[in-house]
Amino acid sequence: MHSLRALALTAACFAPLVRSVNMTFYDLNAELILHSALSMKSKLSPLDNSGNSNEVLTKGIRLLETNEDPSSTTDLIDFFAPDGTQIVLQNAAVGGAEIIALKQAILPVDGSVRWNHFPNITFVAEETSANKTFQLSGILHVIAGANCSTTYFSTRFTVTKNAKTGIANLETHSRSLLVYHGFRVESSEDPCFATY
């Protein structure tokens, strides 16, 4: 039977190897995520309103891209219903003026802080006869000056449904977004996998 000391020594010897292997897998996974996310961002097909996951991800990506632009105002508001709500963690804003003020409070117009979202998981979180809520999760790079940090995010967005067809309205800038709720932003020690 190995002593506890011998086991600890063996573990200490293998720790750098395990860390190296883990970072190699992280780097490979990050490269795949980056390639996939950039491909999706650059090769989005027109929306067909069929309700499939690609369409949800397309609207989610377009919404996140608009949110990433520090100067966007009307472009962002055009996603929301007139009394739409944006919640980021515990901060809530209702209506266009409040939504823009909230966004500018966390993403300054001067560009000193930038965001880059890499969504990778989408599913239906809730559905009623009048609306549908999708949950979108992924990786968020927060860039401030020369520093980049990796965080993990989850957001839910609730859209109206077409009254006649019962299909969720996923057209961009259609004022169908009732609630955008960024409920999870979790920091990490993981390095950013894209260069800025």
Rosetta silent file (secondary structure, phi, psi, omega in degrees, C-alpha in Angstrom):
SEQUENCE: MHSLRALALTAACFAPLVRSVNMTFYDLNAELILHSALSMKSKLSPLDNSGNSNEVLTKGIRLLETNEDPSSTTDLIDFFAPDGTQIVLQNAAVGGAEIIALKQAILPVDGSVRWNHFPNITFVAEETSANKTFQLSGILHVIAGANCSTTYFSTRFTVTKNAKTGIANLETHSRSLLVYHGFRVESSEDPCFATY
SCORE:     score description
SCORE:     0.000 S_00000001
   1 L     0.000  130.318 -179.806    0.000    0.000    0.000 S_00000001
   2 L   -73.016  144.239  176.698    1.398    3.390   -1.006 S_00000001
   3 L   -75.934  161.460  178.621    1.877    5.921    1.682 S_00000001
   4 H   -61.825  -37.231  179.659    0.009    9.201    1.532 S_00000001
   5 H   -64.521  -44.278  179.305    3.322   11.002    1.014 S_00000001
   6 H   -63.985  -39.346  178.342    4.220    8.848   -2.018 S_00000001
   7 H   -64.404  -43.404  179.006    0.762    9.422   -3.474 S_00000001
   8 H   -64.135  -41.312  179.098    1.068   13.190   -2.970 S_00000001
   9 H   -63.906  -42.629  178.020    4.533   13.201   -4.569 S_00000001
  10 H   -62.654  -44.659  178.651    3.240   11.252   -7.555 S_00000001
  11 H   -62.184  -41.047  179.440    0.288   13.623   -7.932 S_00000001
  12 H   -63.471  -36.901  178.990    2.618   16.638   -7.737 S_00000001
  13 H   -68.055  -37.005 -177.625    4.771   15.167  -10.512 S_00000001
  14 H   -85.532  -16.203 -176.686    1.786   14.581  -12.788 S_00000001
  15 H   -55.823  -47.817  178.922    0.017   17.910  -12.071 S_00000001
  16 H   -61.397  -37.104  178.709    1.984   19.915  -14.717 S_00000001
  17 H   -64.506  -46.395  178.790    1.327   17.180  -17.289 S_00000001
  18 H   -61.839  -44.597  179.037   -2.398   17.139  -16.501 S_00000001
  19 H   -60.388  -42.631  179.135   -2.518   20.950  -16.611 S_00000001
  20 H   -62.461  -45.184  178.151   -0.715   20.869  -19.980 S_00000001
  21 H   -63.205  -44.633  179.206   -3.126   18.293  -21.392 S_00000001
  22 H   -59.612  -43.820 -179.757   -6.123   20.258  -20.060 S_00000001
  23 H   -67.596  -34.601  176.250   -4.862   23.487  -21.674 S_00000001
  24 H   -62.283  -46.834  177.084   -4.251   21.644  -24.954 S_00000001
  25 H   -64.059  -39.706  177.698   -7.852   20.431  -24.932 S_00000001
  26 H   -60.502  -46.792 -178.939   -9.010   23.918  -23.881 S_00000001
  27 H   -61.818  -43.162  178.541   -7.029   25.460  -26.749 S_00000001
  28 H   -64.427  -45.096  178.862   -8.423   22.944  -29.265 S_00000001
  29 H   -63.558  -42.774  179.423  -11.971   23.415  -27.968 S_00000001
  30 H   -62.005  -41.036  179.042  -11.536   27.196  -27.969 S_00000001
  31 H   -63.495  -41.853  177.932  -10.277   27.075  -31.545 S_00000001
  32 H   -64.869  -43.209  178.714  -13.297   24.997  -32.582 S_00000001
  33 H   -62.203  -46.845 -179.349  -15.691   27.344  -30.752 S_00000001
  34 H   -60.251  -48.554 -179.856  -14.044   30.391  -32.292 S_00000001
  35 H   -59.389  -45.809 -179.187  -14.113   28.881  -35.799 S_00000001
  36 H   -63.405  -47.012 -178.032  -17.730   27.788  -35.363 S_00000001
  37 H   -65.521  -42.872  179.138  -18.870   31.124  -33.908 S_00000001
  38 H   -66.463  -37.247  176.865  -17.073   33.168  -36.561 S_00000001
  39 H   -62.758  -44.236  179.903  -18.487   30.951  -39.299 S_00000001
  40 H   -65.216  -41.388 -178.404  -21.994   31.404  -37.912 S_00000001
  41 H   -65.906  -31.956 -175.812  -21.528   35.167  -37.558 S_00000001
  42 H   -96.273  -15.005 -174.143  -20.269   35.519  -41.130 S_00000001
  43 L  -125.402   39.567 -178.410  -22.460   32.945  -42.941 S_00000001
  44 L   -73.691  134.322  178.554  -25.924   33.441  -41.506 S_00000001
  45 L   -89.430  159.887  177.960  -28.701   32.446  -43.848 S_00000001
  46 L   -58.880  150.762 -179.236  -31.941   34.410  -44.174 S_00000001
  47 L   -73.239  138.993  179.475  -34.557   33.610  -41.570 S_00000001
  48 L  -113.426    0.664  177.740  -37.234   31.192  -42.648 S_00000001
  49 L    55.833   30.626  179.046  -39.421   31.428  -39.508 S_00000001
  50 L   -84.878  -10.471  178.666  -39.572   27.646  -39.253 S_00000001
  51 L    85.336   10.096 -178.849  -38.761   27.754  -35.542 S_00000001
  52 L   -78.798  166.148 -175.366  -35.585   25.680  -35.815 S_00000001
  53 H   -61.793  -35.549  179.369  -32.581   26.088  -33.533 S_00000001
  54 H   -61.843  -38.216  179.335  -30.454   27.749  -36.229 S_00000001
  55 H   -66.217  -41.482  178.208  -33.008   30.518  -36.550 S_00000001
  56 H   -62.519  -46.148  179.935  -33.036   31.062  -32.785 S_00000001
  57 H   -63.618  -37.995  177.799  -29.254   31.165  -32.726 S_00000001
  58 H   -60.101  -49.401  179.533  -29.277   33.581  -35.684 S_00000001
  59 H   -64.826  -40.682  178.421  -31.562   36.026  -33.880 S_00000001
  60 H   -60.024  -44.318  179.311  -29.575   35.564  -30.685 S_00000001
  61 H   -64.260  -44.534 -179.482  -26.308   36.290  -32.490 S_00000001
  62 H   -64.309  -38.603  177.178  -27.732   39.362  -34.218 S_00000001
  63 H   -65.103  -45.671  179.579  -29.118   40.645  -30.904 S_00000001
  64 H   -64.659  -40.992  177.888  -25.786   40.038  -29.149 S_00000001
  65 H   -60.772  -40.844  178.666  -23.840   41.681  -31.996 S_00000001
  66 H   -65.828  -39.479  176.770  -26.057   44.755  -31.726 S_00000001
  67 H   -65.631  -28.678 -179.179  -25.506   44.768  -27.958 S_00000001
  68 H   -72.298  -21.336 -178.584  -21.725   44.552  -28.567 S_00000001
  69 L   -82.268  112.324 -176.302  -21.722   47.838  -30.494 S_00000001
  70 L   -59.831  -25.660 -176.048  -21.173   50.626  -27.926 S_00000001
  71 L   -95.927   -2.228 -176.943  -22.863   53.199  -30.171 S_00000001
  72 L   -69.618  134.169  176.537  -25.984   51.204  -31.092 S_00000001
  73 L  -130.715  -76.199 -179.045  -29.241   52.804  -30.009 S_00000001
  74 H   -60.509  -40.400  179.064  -32.075   52.517  -32.532 S_00000001
  75 H   -56.889  -39.569  179.313  -30.644   49.257  -33.893 S_00000001
  76 H   -73.129  -46.485 -176.506  -30.914   47.746  -30.410 S_00000001
  77 H   -63.293  -30.922 -179.552  -34.315   49.229  -29.558 S_00000001
  78 L   -64.459  -13.909  173.698  -35.801   47.932  -32.827 S_00000001
  79 L   -76.205  -33.292 -168.937  -35.561   44.385  -31.420 S_00000001
  80 E   -88.011  147.482  168.300  -37.769   45.266  -28.418 S_00000001
  81 E   -63.918  158.666 -178.088  -41.520   45.691  -28.069 S_00000001
  82 E   -52.678  -35.067  178.767  -42.394   49.307  -27.041 S_00000001
  83 E  -108.186   28.760 -179.263  -42.593   48.267  -23.378 S_00000001
  84 E   -62.746  158.035 -176.450  -39.837   45.651  -23.688 S_00000001
  85 E  -124.507  135.888  171.299  -37.556   44.908  -20.757 S_00000001
  86 E  -117.834  126.341  178.285  -33.831   44.344  -20.576 S_00000001
  87 E  -121.495  126.537  174.809  -32.439   42.809  -17.391 S_00000001
  88 E  -121.916  111.028 -171.878  -28.712   42.384  -16.848 S_00000001
  89 L    54.369 -113.148 -177.500  -28.110   40.479  -13.619 S_00000001
  90 L  -101.690    5.939 -176.871  -30.150   42.524  -11.101 S_00000001
  91 E  -100.124  122.129 -176.932  -30.461   45.714  -13.208 S_00000001
  92 E  -116.404  143.830  176.506  -33.743   46.165  -15.080 S_00000001
  93 E  -136.919  136.417  179.570  -34.754   48.688  -17.731 S_00000001
  94 E  -120.250  129.276  179.067  -38.164   49.098  -19.362 S_00000001
  95 L    85.670  160.847 -173.143  -38.647   50.908  -22.665 S_00000001
  96 H   -54.756  -50.646 -176.102  -36.157   52.265  -25.168 S_00000001
  97 H   -62.705  -42.326  179.926  -34.614   55.142  -23.202 S_00000001
  98 H   -69.137  -37.743  179.302  -33.995   53.026  -20.096 S_00000001
  99 H   -63.118  -44.966  178.260  -32.606   50.115  -22.130 S_00000001
 100 H   -63.610  -43.364  179.300  -30.082   52.406  -23.848 S_00000001
 101 H   -61.263  -42.482  178.384  -29.116   54.000  -20.508 S_00000001
 102 H   -63.201  -46.807  179.936  -28.560   50.568  -18.931 S_00000001
 103 H   -59.359  -44.990 -178.122  -26.474   49.384  -21.871 S_00000001
 104 H   -70.404  -21.734  176.341  -24.331   52.530  -21.837 S_00000001
 105 H   -71.978  -31.264 -178.314  -23.792   52.175  -18.086 S_00000001
 106 H  -104.844  -14.963  177.318  -22.159   48.768  -18.554 S_00000001
 107 L  -135.068   89.102 -173.845  -20.700   49.268  -22.053 S_00000001
 108 L   -56.444  142.795 -179.231  -19.367   52.843  -22.365 S_00000001
 109 L   -62.040  -27.202 -176.963  -19.959   54.634  -25.687 S_00000001
 110 L   -72.440   -3.596  177.034  -16.254   55.592  -25.846 S_00000001
 111 L    77.832   11.054 -179.428  -15.339   51.955  -26.574 S_00000001
 112 L   -68.074  -20.303  173.949  -13.063   51.618  -23.522 S_00000001
 113 E  -126.876  134.162  178.107  -14.811   48.312  -22.808 S_00000001
 114 E  -128.207  155.476  177.023  -15.782   45.883  -25.569 S_00000001
 115 E  -121.425  149.451  170.707  -17.673   42.595  -25.629 S_00000001
 116 E  -142.491  109.501 -178.545  -17.427   39.629  -27.947 S_00000001
 117 E   -89.242  141.100  173.298  -20.032   36.880  -27.478 S_00000001
 118 E  -127.874   81.781 -179.168  -19.557   33.295  -28.654 S_00000001
 119 E   -68.715  144.626 -179.602  -22.952   31.609  -28.127 S_00000001
 120 E  -142.609   -8.766  178.497  -22.939   27.832  -28.240 S_00000001
 121 E  -135.383  129.741  178.852  -26.045   26.363  -26.552 S_00000001
 122 E  -136.536  135.395  174.231  -29.665   27.262  -27.298 S_00000001
 123 E  -155.273  163.455  177.569  -32.890   25.679  -26.077 S_00000001
 124 E   -78.811  122.562 -179.070  -36.528   26.503  -25.336 S_00000001
 125 E   -93.417  -32.010 -177.165  -36.830   27.467  -21.674 S_00000001
 126 E  -163.164  152.027  179.265  -40.561   28.204  -21.583 S_00000001
 127 E  -150.851  137.434  173.160  -43.510   28.530  -23.938 S_00000001
 128 L  -125.482 -178.353  178.046  -47.060   29.838  -23.762 S_00000001
 129 L   -70.651  -22.084 -176.098  -49.671   30.351  -26.443 S_00000001
 130 L  -100.535  -25.444 -177.436  -48.611   34.014  -26.766 S_00000001
 131 E  -151.139  170.717 -178.497  -44.803   33.866  -26.465 S_00000001
 132 E  -138.892  135.498 -179.612  -41.725   31.700  -26.387 S_00000001
 133 E  -111.977  125.345  178.362  -38.605   31.994  -24.202 S_00000001
 134 E  -108.385  145.098  173.671  -35.253   30.785  -25.460 S_00000001
 135 E  -111.095  132.804 -178.128  -32.130   30.327  -23.374 S_00000001
 136 E  -127.010  127.832  179.574  -28.785   31.061  -24.969 S_00000001
 137 E  -128.330  159.986  178.019  -25.462   30.343  -23.261 S_00000001
 138 E   173.126 -156.501 -178.090  -21.847   30.678  -24.268 S_00000001
 139 E  -108.619  139.738  177.583  -18.544   32.421  -23.782 S_00000001
 140 E  -125.319  123.018  171.634  -18.137   36.186  -23.488 S_00000001
 141 E   -93.294  130.332  175.642  -14.815   37.957  -23.904 S_00000001
 142 E  -110.857  118.936 -175.922  -14.678   41.290  -22.089 S_00000001
 143 E  -112.084  122.473  176.954  -11.950   43.522  -23.482 S_00000001
 144 E  -129.318  109.079 -175.457  -10.778   46.585  -21.545 S_00000001
 145 L    64.090 -126.509  179.704   -7.717   48.269  -23.047 S_00000001
 146 L   -93.292    1.976 -177.372   -5.125   45.546  -23.666 S_00000001
 147 E   -99.398  138.702  176.946   -6.728   43.145  -21.178 S_00000001
 148 E  -128.394  134.787  175.644   -9.149   40.401  -22.115 S_00000001
 149 E  -126.231  148.178  179.279  -11.057   38.194  -19.710 S_00000001
 150 E  -100.228  128.454  174.116  -13.197   35.155  -20.406 S_00000001
 151 E  -126.884  164.635  176.521  -16.597   34.881  -18.791 S_00000001
 152 E  -115.356  135.117 -175.535  -19.462   32.461  -19.278 S_00000001
 153 E  -126.053  155.764  168.919  -22.940   33.836  -19.876 S_00000001
 154 E  -138.809  136.847  179.015  -26.527   32.685  -19.997 S_00000001
 155 E  -140.530  150.975  173.843  -29.399   34.795  -21.215 S_00000001
 156 E  -119.345  137.961  172.073  -33.076   34.257  -21.876 S_00000001
 157 E  -130.520  133.510 -177.583  -35.052   36.134  -24.433 S_00000001
 158 E  -107.783  125.299  179.558  -38.814   36.050  -24.737 S_00000001
 159 E  -119.923  157.045  176.404  -40.435   36.852  -28.067 S_00000001
 160 E   -73.206  162.076  173.781  -44.024   37.155  -29.181 S_00000001
 161 E  -109.684  153.018  172.932  -45.694   34.539  -31.354 S_00000001
 162 L   -66.411  125.724 -175.144  -47.626   35.128  -34.529 S_00000001
 163 L   -61.891  -32.552 -177.730  -51.273   35.060  -33.430 S_00000001
 164 L   -83.066  -42.446 -174.065  -52.388   33.104  -36.514 S_00000001
 165 L   -95.746  -22.257 -176.820  -49.578   30.559  -36.862 S_00000001
 166 L    75.738    9.712 -179.884  -48.410   30.251  -33.254 S_00000001
 167 L   -91.244  138.919  178.597  -44.791   30.439  -34.473 S_00000001
 168 E   -60.965  136.690  179.248  -42.289   32.537  -32.524 S_00000001
 169 L   -83.511  102.806 -176.696  -41.457   35.820  -34.257 S_00000001
 170 L  -109.666   14.597  176.028  -37.699   35.576  -34.777 S_00000001
 171 L   -71.422  138.539  179.331  -37.258   38.245  -37.418 S_00000001
 172 L   -71.741  151.920  177.918  -34.617   40.773  -36.393 S_00000001
 173 L    56.221   33.124 -176.674  -35.661   44.366  -35.680 S_00000001
 174 L  -102.277    4.091 -178.896  -39.320   43.293  -35.561 S_00000001
 175 L    59.427   31.783 -179.766  -40.085   44.697  -32.079 S_00000001
 176 L   -98.498   -5.488 -177.221  -41.061   41.193  -30.974 S_00000001
 177 E   -81.358  114.049 -179.442  -38.612   40.971  -28.065 S_00000001
 178 E   -86.572  -46.247 -177.869  -40.526   41.244  -24.806 S_00000001
 179 E  -141.140  130.926  170.544  -37.755   40.440  -22.310 S_00000001
 180 E  -115.408  115.108 -174.634  -33.997   40.093  -22.640 S_00000001
 181 E  -123.859   99.640  173.709  -32.649   38.691  -19.366 S_00000001
 182 E   -82.838   92.402 -170.282  -28.883   38.256  -18.982 S_00000001
 183 E   -95.927  -10.415 -179.255  -29.110   36.303  -15.744 S_00000001
 184 E  -141.688  122.787  169.907  -25.647   34.752  -15.524 S_00000001
 185 E  -134.802  110.186 -172.901  -22.211   36.221  -16.121 S_00000001
 186 E  -116.540  118.156 -179.629  -19.577   34.079  -14.466 S_00000001
 187 E   -71.601  161.820  179.682  -15.919   35.117  -14.490 S_00000001
 188 L  -148.754  169.954  174.256  -13.171   32.576  -15.015 S_00000001
 189 L   -93.404   -1.826 -177.823   -9.412   32.201  -15.084 S_00000001
 190 L   -64.712  140.047  179.511   -9.610   30.789  -18.617 S_00000001
 191 L   -74.789  157.090  173.824   -7.590   32.761  -21.173 S_00000001
 192 L   -71.488  140.105 -177.570   -9.237   34.501  -24.118 S_00000001
 193 L  -100.225   -5.806  175.144   -8.923   32.384  -27.252 S_00000001
 194 L  -110.691  153.853  178.450   -9.307   35.225  -29.770 S_00000001
 195 L   -98.973  144.327 -178.205   -6.830   38.061  -30.219 S_00000001
 196 L  -129.365    0.000    0.000   -7.899   41.678  -29.916 S_00000001
